[in-house]
């Protein structure tokens, strides 16, 4: 037999004997879900690589490769909030907010166990936060306002 006849016979055999059910890879997804809203439905999957649709009288399941798409265009919070110097050897750190209405922001100082040590309101664009009453250690300062929260890890020497 010639190579052409063998090749044709092989392709026909694959099609007739269930070639549509052959899979190179198959998996069960690690996680996923579906979110519906008035404008449509979005489904997501983690770890899924096979493509297959299964239907029966009681329902339908559809597998498929889903590509991530990030359409977020949010401005990073840190673009307008800074804390310095870090590490500090002074009794205070400076908080600088260049976002609109800095006087609407508040701050909280906590230790690494989450115990609240101090809190206050931001008075102006550059404010000083006193650390004189606390020992040398690593602290968390959380700044909240304008619908955003920014957390800083400050080292007091």
PDB file of C-alpha atoms in Angstrom:
ATOM      1  CA  UNK A   1       0.000   0.000   0.000  1.00  0.00           C
ATOM      2  CA  UNK A   2       1.139   3.467  -0.649  1.00  0.00           C
ATOM      3  CA  UNK A   3       1.689   6.068   2.072  1.00  0.00           C
ATOM      4  CA  UNK A   4      -1.210   8.156   0.766  1.00  0.00           C
ATOM      5  CA  UNK A   5      -3.686   5.265   1.103  1.00  0.00           C
ATOM      6  CA  UNK A   6      -2.426   4.469   4.628  1.00  0.00           C
ATOM      7  CA  UNK A   7      -2.752   8.095   5.686  1.00  0.00           C
ATOM      8  CA  UNK A   8      -6.302   8.359   4.299  1.00  0.00           C
ATOM      9  CA  UNK A   9      -7.300   5.079   5.967  1.00  0.00           C
ATOM     10  CA  UNK A  10      -5.885   6.340   9.307  1.00  0.00           C
ATOM     11  CA  UNK A  11      -7.800   9.614   9.170  1.00  0.00           C
ATOM     12  CA  UNK A  12     -11.071   7.870   8.264  1.00  0.00           C
ATOM     13  CA  UNK A  13     -10.587   5.373  11.096  1.00  0.00           C
ATOM     14  CA  UNK A  14     -10.045   8.148  13.605  1.00  0.00           C
ATOM     15  CA  UNK A  15     -13.198   9.945  12.499  1.00  0.00           C
ATOM     16  CA  UNK A  16     -15.368   6.825  12.438  1.00  0.00           C
ATOM     17  CA  UNK A  17     -14.109   5.287  15.678  1.00  0.00           C
ATOM     18  CA  UNK A  18     -14.670   8.279  17.923  1.00  0.00           C
ATOM     19  CA  UNK A  19     -11.862  10.675  17.155  1.00  0.00           C
ATOM     20  CA  UNK A  20     -14.049  13.455  18.485  1.00  0.00           C
ATOM     21  CA  UNK A  21     -13.724  11.956  21.975  1.00  0.00           C
ATOM     22  CA  UNK A  22      -9.919  11.905  22.048  1.00  0.00           C
ATOM     23  CA  UNK A  23      -8.319  14.365  24.459  1.00  0.00           C
ATOM     24  CA  UNK A  24      -4.675  15.273  24.787  1.00  0.00           C
ATOM     25  CA  UNK A  25      -5.259  16.730  28.243  1.00  0.00           C
ATOM     26  CA  UNK A  26      -8.161  16.752  30.648  1.00  0.00           C
ATOM     27  CA  UNK A  27      -8.594  18.190  34.132  1.00  0.00           C
ATOM     28  CA  UNK A  28     -11.021  19.068  36.856  1.00  0.00           C
ATOM     29  CA  UNK A  29     -10.967  22.792  37.564  1.00  0.00           C
ATOM     30  CA  UNK A  30      -9.483  23.832  40.895  1.00  0.00           C
ATOM     31  CA  UNK A  31     -11.900  26.725  41.369  1.00  0.00           C
ATOM     32  CA  UNK A  32     -14.344  28.843  39.450  1.00  0.00           C
ATOM     33  CA  UNK A  33     -17.769  30.339  39.346  1.00  0.00           C
ATOM     34  CA  UNK A  34     -20.262  32.491  37.532  1.00  0.00           C
ATOM     35  CA  UNK A  35     -21.480  36.021  38.163  1.00  0.00           C
ATOM     36  CA  UNK A  36     -24.697  37.346  36.610  1.00  0.00           C
ATOM     37  CA  UNK A  37     -25.906  40.914  36.316  1.00  0.00           C
ATOM     38  CA  UNK A  38     -28.514  42.746  34.271  1.00  0.00           C
ATOM     39  CA  UNK A  39     -25.986  43.284  31.471  1.00  0.00           C
ATOM     40  CA  UNK A  40     -24.830  39.682  31.124  1.00  0.00           C
ATOM     41  CA  UNK A  41     -23.025  36.743  32.674  1.00  0.00           C
ATOM     42  CA  UNK A  42     -19.333  36.231  33.360  1.00  0.00           C
ATOM     43  CA  UNK A  43     -17.880  32.842  34.207  1.00  0.00           C
ATOM     44  CA  UNK A  44     -14.405  32.109  35.472  1.00  0.00           C
ATOM     45  CA  UNK A  45     -12.260  29.032  35.971  1.00  0.00           C
ATOM     46  CA  UNK A  46      -8.881  28.295  37.525  1.00  0.00           C
ATOM     47  CA  UNK A  47      -6.817  25.428  36.111  1.00  0.00           C
ATOM     48  CA  UNK A  48      -9.130  24.314  33.308  1.00  0.00           C
ATOM     49  CA  UNK A  49      -7.537  23.253  30.030  1.00  0.00           C
ATOM     50  CA  UNK A  50     -10.044  20.944  28.256  1.00  0.00           C
ATOM     51  CA  UNK A  51     -12.822  22.025  25.900  1.00  0.00           C
ATOM     52  CA  UNK A  52     -16.040  20.004  25.983  1.00  0.00           C
ATOM     53  CA  UNK A  53     -19.796  20.591  26.145  1.00  0.00           C
ATOM     54  CA  UNK A  54     -21.981  17.970  27.840  1.00  0.00           C
ATOM     55  CA  UNK A  55     -25.773  18.113  27.635  1.00  0.00           C
ATOM     56  CA  UNK A  56     -28.497  15.916  29.057  1.00  0.00           C
ATOM     57  CA  UNK A  57     -32.192  16.263  29.738  1.00  0.00           C
ATOM     58  CA  UNK A  58     -31.512  17.683  33.201  1.00  0.00           C
ATOM     59  CA  UNK A  59     -28.836  20.257  32.405  1.00  0.00           C
ATOM     60  CA  UNK A  60     -25.785  21.420  30.543  1.00  0.00           C
ATOM     61  CA  UNK A  61     -22.115  21.644  31.466  1.00  0.00           C
ATOM     62  CA  UNK A  62     -19.603  23.436  29.308  1.00  0.00           C
ATOM     63  CA  UNK A  63     -15.860  23.349  29.791  1.00  0.00           C
ATOM     64  CA  UNK A  64     -13.453  25.630  28.023  1.00  0.00           C
ATOM     65  CA  UNK A  65     -10.230  27.532  28.231  1.00  0.00           C
ATOM     66  CA  UNK A  66     -10.824  30.971  29.673  1.00  0.00           C
ATOM     67  CA  UNK A  67      -8.272  33.727  29.297  1.00  0.00           C
ATOM     68  CA  UNK A  68      -7.819  36.370  32.002  1.00  0.00           C
ATOM     69  CA  UNK A  69      -8.708  39.906  31.013  1.00  0.00           C
ATOM     70  CA  UNK A  70      -7.912  42.905  33.183  1.00  0.00           C
ATOM     71  CA  UNK A  71      -9.775  46.029  32.197  1.00  0.00           C
ATOM     72  CA  UNK A  72      -9.149  47.919  35.413  1.00  0.00           C
ATOM     73  CA  UNK A  73      -7.998  51.492  35.034  1.00  0.00           C
ATOM     74  CA  UNK A  74      -7.948  52.512  38.683  1.00  0.00           C
ATOM     75  CA  UNK A  75      -5.388  55.016  39.888  1.00  0.00           C
ATOM     76  CA  UNK A  76      -3.095  53.421  42.450  1.00  0.00           C
ATOM     77  CA  UNK A  77      -3.736  54.724  45.962  1.00  0.00           C
ATOM     78  CA  UNK A  78      -0.036  55.230  46.645  1.00  0.00           C
ATOM     79  CA  UNK A  79       0.090  57.777  43.826  1.00  0.00           C
ATOM     80  CA  UNK A  80      -1.171  60.385  46.292  1.00  0.00           C
ATOM     81  CA  UNK A  81      -0.285  59.125  49.801  1.00  0.00           C
ATOM     82  CA  UNK A  82       3.259  58.906  51.195  1.00  0.00           C
ATOM     83  CA  UNK A  83       4.773  58.356  54.618  1.00  0.00           C
ATOM     84  CA  UNK A  84       8.377  59.299  55.441  1.00  0.00           C
ATOM     85  CA  UNK A  85      11.030  58.886  56.797  1.00  0.00           C
ATOM     86  CA  UNK A  86      11.070  55.102  57.010  1.00  0.00           C
ATOM     87  CA  UNK A  87      12.825  53.851  59.028  1.00  0.00           C
ATOM     88  CA  UNK A  88      12.567  56.761  61.424  1.00  0.00           C
ATOM     89  CA  UNK A  89      14.885  57.690  64.261  1.00  0.00           C
ATOM     90  CA  UNK A  90      12.773  60.735  65.064  1.00  0.00           C
ATOM     91  CA  UNK A  91       9.793  60.851  67.376  1.00  0.00           C
ATOM     92  CA  UNK A  92       7.439  61.265  64.405  1.00  0.00           C
ATOM     93  CA  UNK A  93       6.770  60.425  60.765  1.00  0.00           C
ATOM     94  CA  UNK A  94       5.308  62.674  58.110  1.00  0.00           C
ATOM     95  CA  UNK A  95       2.139  61.787  56.220  1.00  0.00           C
ATOM     96  CA  UNK A  96       1.769  63.540  52.858  1.00  0.00           C
ATOM     97  CA  UNK A  97      -1.539  63.395  50.978  1.00  0.00           C
ATOM     98  CA  UNK A  98      -1.755  65.065  47.565  1.00  0.00           C
ATOM     99  CA  UNK A  99      -5.254  63.741  46.840  1.00  0.00           C
ATOM    100  CA  UNK A 100      -8.295  66.061  47.083  1.00  0.00           C
ATOM    101  CA  UNK A 101      -9.567  66.936  50.578  1.00  0.00           C
ATOM    102  CA  UNK A 102      -6.714  65.582  52.728  1.00  0.00           C
ATOM    103  CA  UNK A 103      -8.547  66.817  55.848  1.00  0.00           C
ATOM    104  CA  UNK A 104     -11.128  64.020  55.369  1.00  0.00           C
ATOM    105  CA  UNK A 105      -8.472  61.322  55.962  1.00  0.00           C
ATOM    106  CA  UNK A 106      -7.803  59.562  59.265  1.00  0.00           C
ATOM    107  CA  UNK A 107      -4.948  57.374  60.483  1.00  0.00           C
ATOM    108  CA  UNK A 108      -4.482  54.541  62.975  1.00  0.00           C
ATOM    109  CA  UNK A 109      -1.199  53.305  64.466  1.00  0.00           C
ATOM    110  CA  UNK A 110      -1.105  49.641  65.526  1.00  0.00           C
ATOM    111  CA  UNK A 111       1.585  47.215  66.628  1.00  0.00           C
ATOM    112  CA  UNK A 112       2.303  44.003  64.717  1.00  0.00           C
ATOM    113  CA  UNK A 113      -0.294  42.163  66.845  1.00  0.00           C
ATOM    114  CA  UNK A 114      -3.010  44.567  65.696  1.00  0.00           C
ATOM    115  CA  UNK A 115      -3.305  46.432  69.023  1.00  0.00           C
ATOM    116  CA  UNK A 116      -4.442  50.008  68.362  1.00  0.00           C
ATOM    117  CA  UNK A 117      -1.917  52.445  69.869  1.00  0.00           C
ATOM    118  CA  UNK A 118      -3.004  55.803  68.436  1.00  0.00           C
ATOM    119  CA  UNK A 119      -5.425  57.346  65.990  1.00  0.00           C
ATOM    120  CA  UNK A 120      -6.152  60.771  64.636  1.00  0.00           C
ATOM    121  CA  UNK A 121      -7.342  62.986  61.819  1.00  0.00           C
ATOM    122  CA  UNK A 122      -5.223  64.489  59.093  1.00  0.00           C
ATOM    123  CA  UNK A 123      -5.242  68.275  59.427  1.00  0.00           C
ATOM    124  CA  UNK A 124      -3.454  69.353  56.246  1.00  0.00           C
ATOM    125  CA  UNK A 125      -1.605  68.090  53.179  1.00  0.00           C
ATOM    126  CA  UNK A 126       1.524  67.238  55.210  1.00  0.00           C
ATOM    127  CA  UNK A 127       0.836  66.062  58.764  1.00  0.00           C
ATOM    128  CA  UNK A 128       3.159  64.805  61.477  1.00  0.00           C
ATOM    129  CA  UNK A 129       2.251  61.603  63.356  1.00  0.00           C
ATOM    130  CA  UNK A 130       3.915  61.382  66.759  1.00  0.00           C
ATOM    131  CA  UNK A 131       5.586  58.095  67.693  1.00  0.00           C
ATOM    132  CA  UNK A 132       7.274  59.447  70.843  1.00  0.00           C
ATOM    133  CA  UNK A 133       5.050  57.504  73.263  1.00  0.00           C
ATOM    134  CA  UNK A 134       5.845  54.086  71.769  1.00  0.00           C
ATOM    135  CA  UNK A 135       8.967  51.915  71.909  1.00  0.00           C
ATOM    136  CA  UNK A 136      11.325  51.104  69.042  1.00  0.00           C
ATOM    137  CA  UNK A 137       9.681  48.410  66.894  1.00  0.00           C
ATOM    138  CA  UNK A 138       7.798  47.850  63.638  1.00  0.00           C
ATOM    139  CA  UNK A 139       4.345  49.435  63.442  1.00  0.00           C
ATOM    140  CA  UNK A 140       1.438  49.485  61.000  1.00  0.00           C
ATOM    141  CA  UNK A 141      -0.075  52.853  60.102  1.00  0.00           C
ATOM    142  CA  UNK A 142      -3.342  52.699  58.183  1.00  0.00           C
ATOM    143  CA  UNK A 143      -4.565  55.814  56.370  1.00  0.00           C
ATOM    144  CA  UNK A 144      -8.240  55.898  55.354  1.00  0.00           C
ATOM    145  CA  UNK A 145     -10.267  58.470  53.437  1.00  0.00           C
ATOM    146  CA  UNK A 146     -11.754  59.326  50.076  1.00  0.00           C
ATOM    147  CA  UNK A 147     -12.983  55.747  49.660  1.00  0.00           C
ATOM    148  CA  UNK A 148      -9.440  54.365  49.854  1.00  0.00           C
ATOM    149  CA  UNK A 149      -7.223  52.747  52.465  1.00  0.00           C
ATOM    150  CA  UNK A 150      -3.426  52.688  52.360  1.00  0.00           C
ATOM    151  CA  UNK A 151      -1.353  50.716  54.865  1.00  0.00           C
ATOM    152  CA  UNK A 152       2.274  51.468  55.739  1.00  0.00           C
ATOM    153  CA  UNK A 153       4.758  49.387  57.706  1.00  0.00           C
ATOM    154  CA  UNK A 154       6.961  51.828  59.650  1.00  0.00           C
ATOM    155  CA  UNK A 155      10.159  50.961  61.500  1.00  0.00           C
ATOM    156  CA  UNK A 156      10.887  53.088  64.566  1.00  0.00           C
ATOM    157  CA  UNK A 157      14.539  52.755  65.598  1.00  0.00           C
TER     158      UNK A 157
END
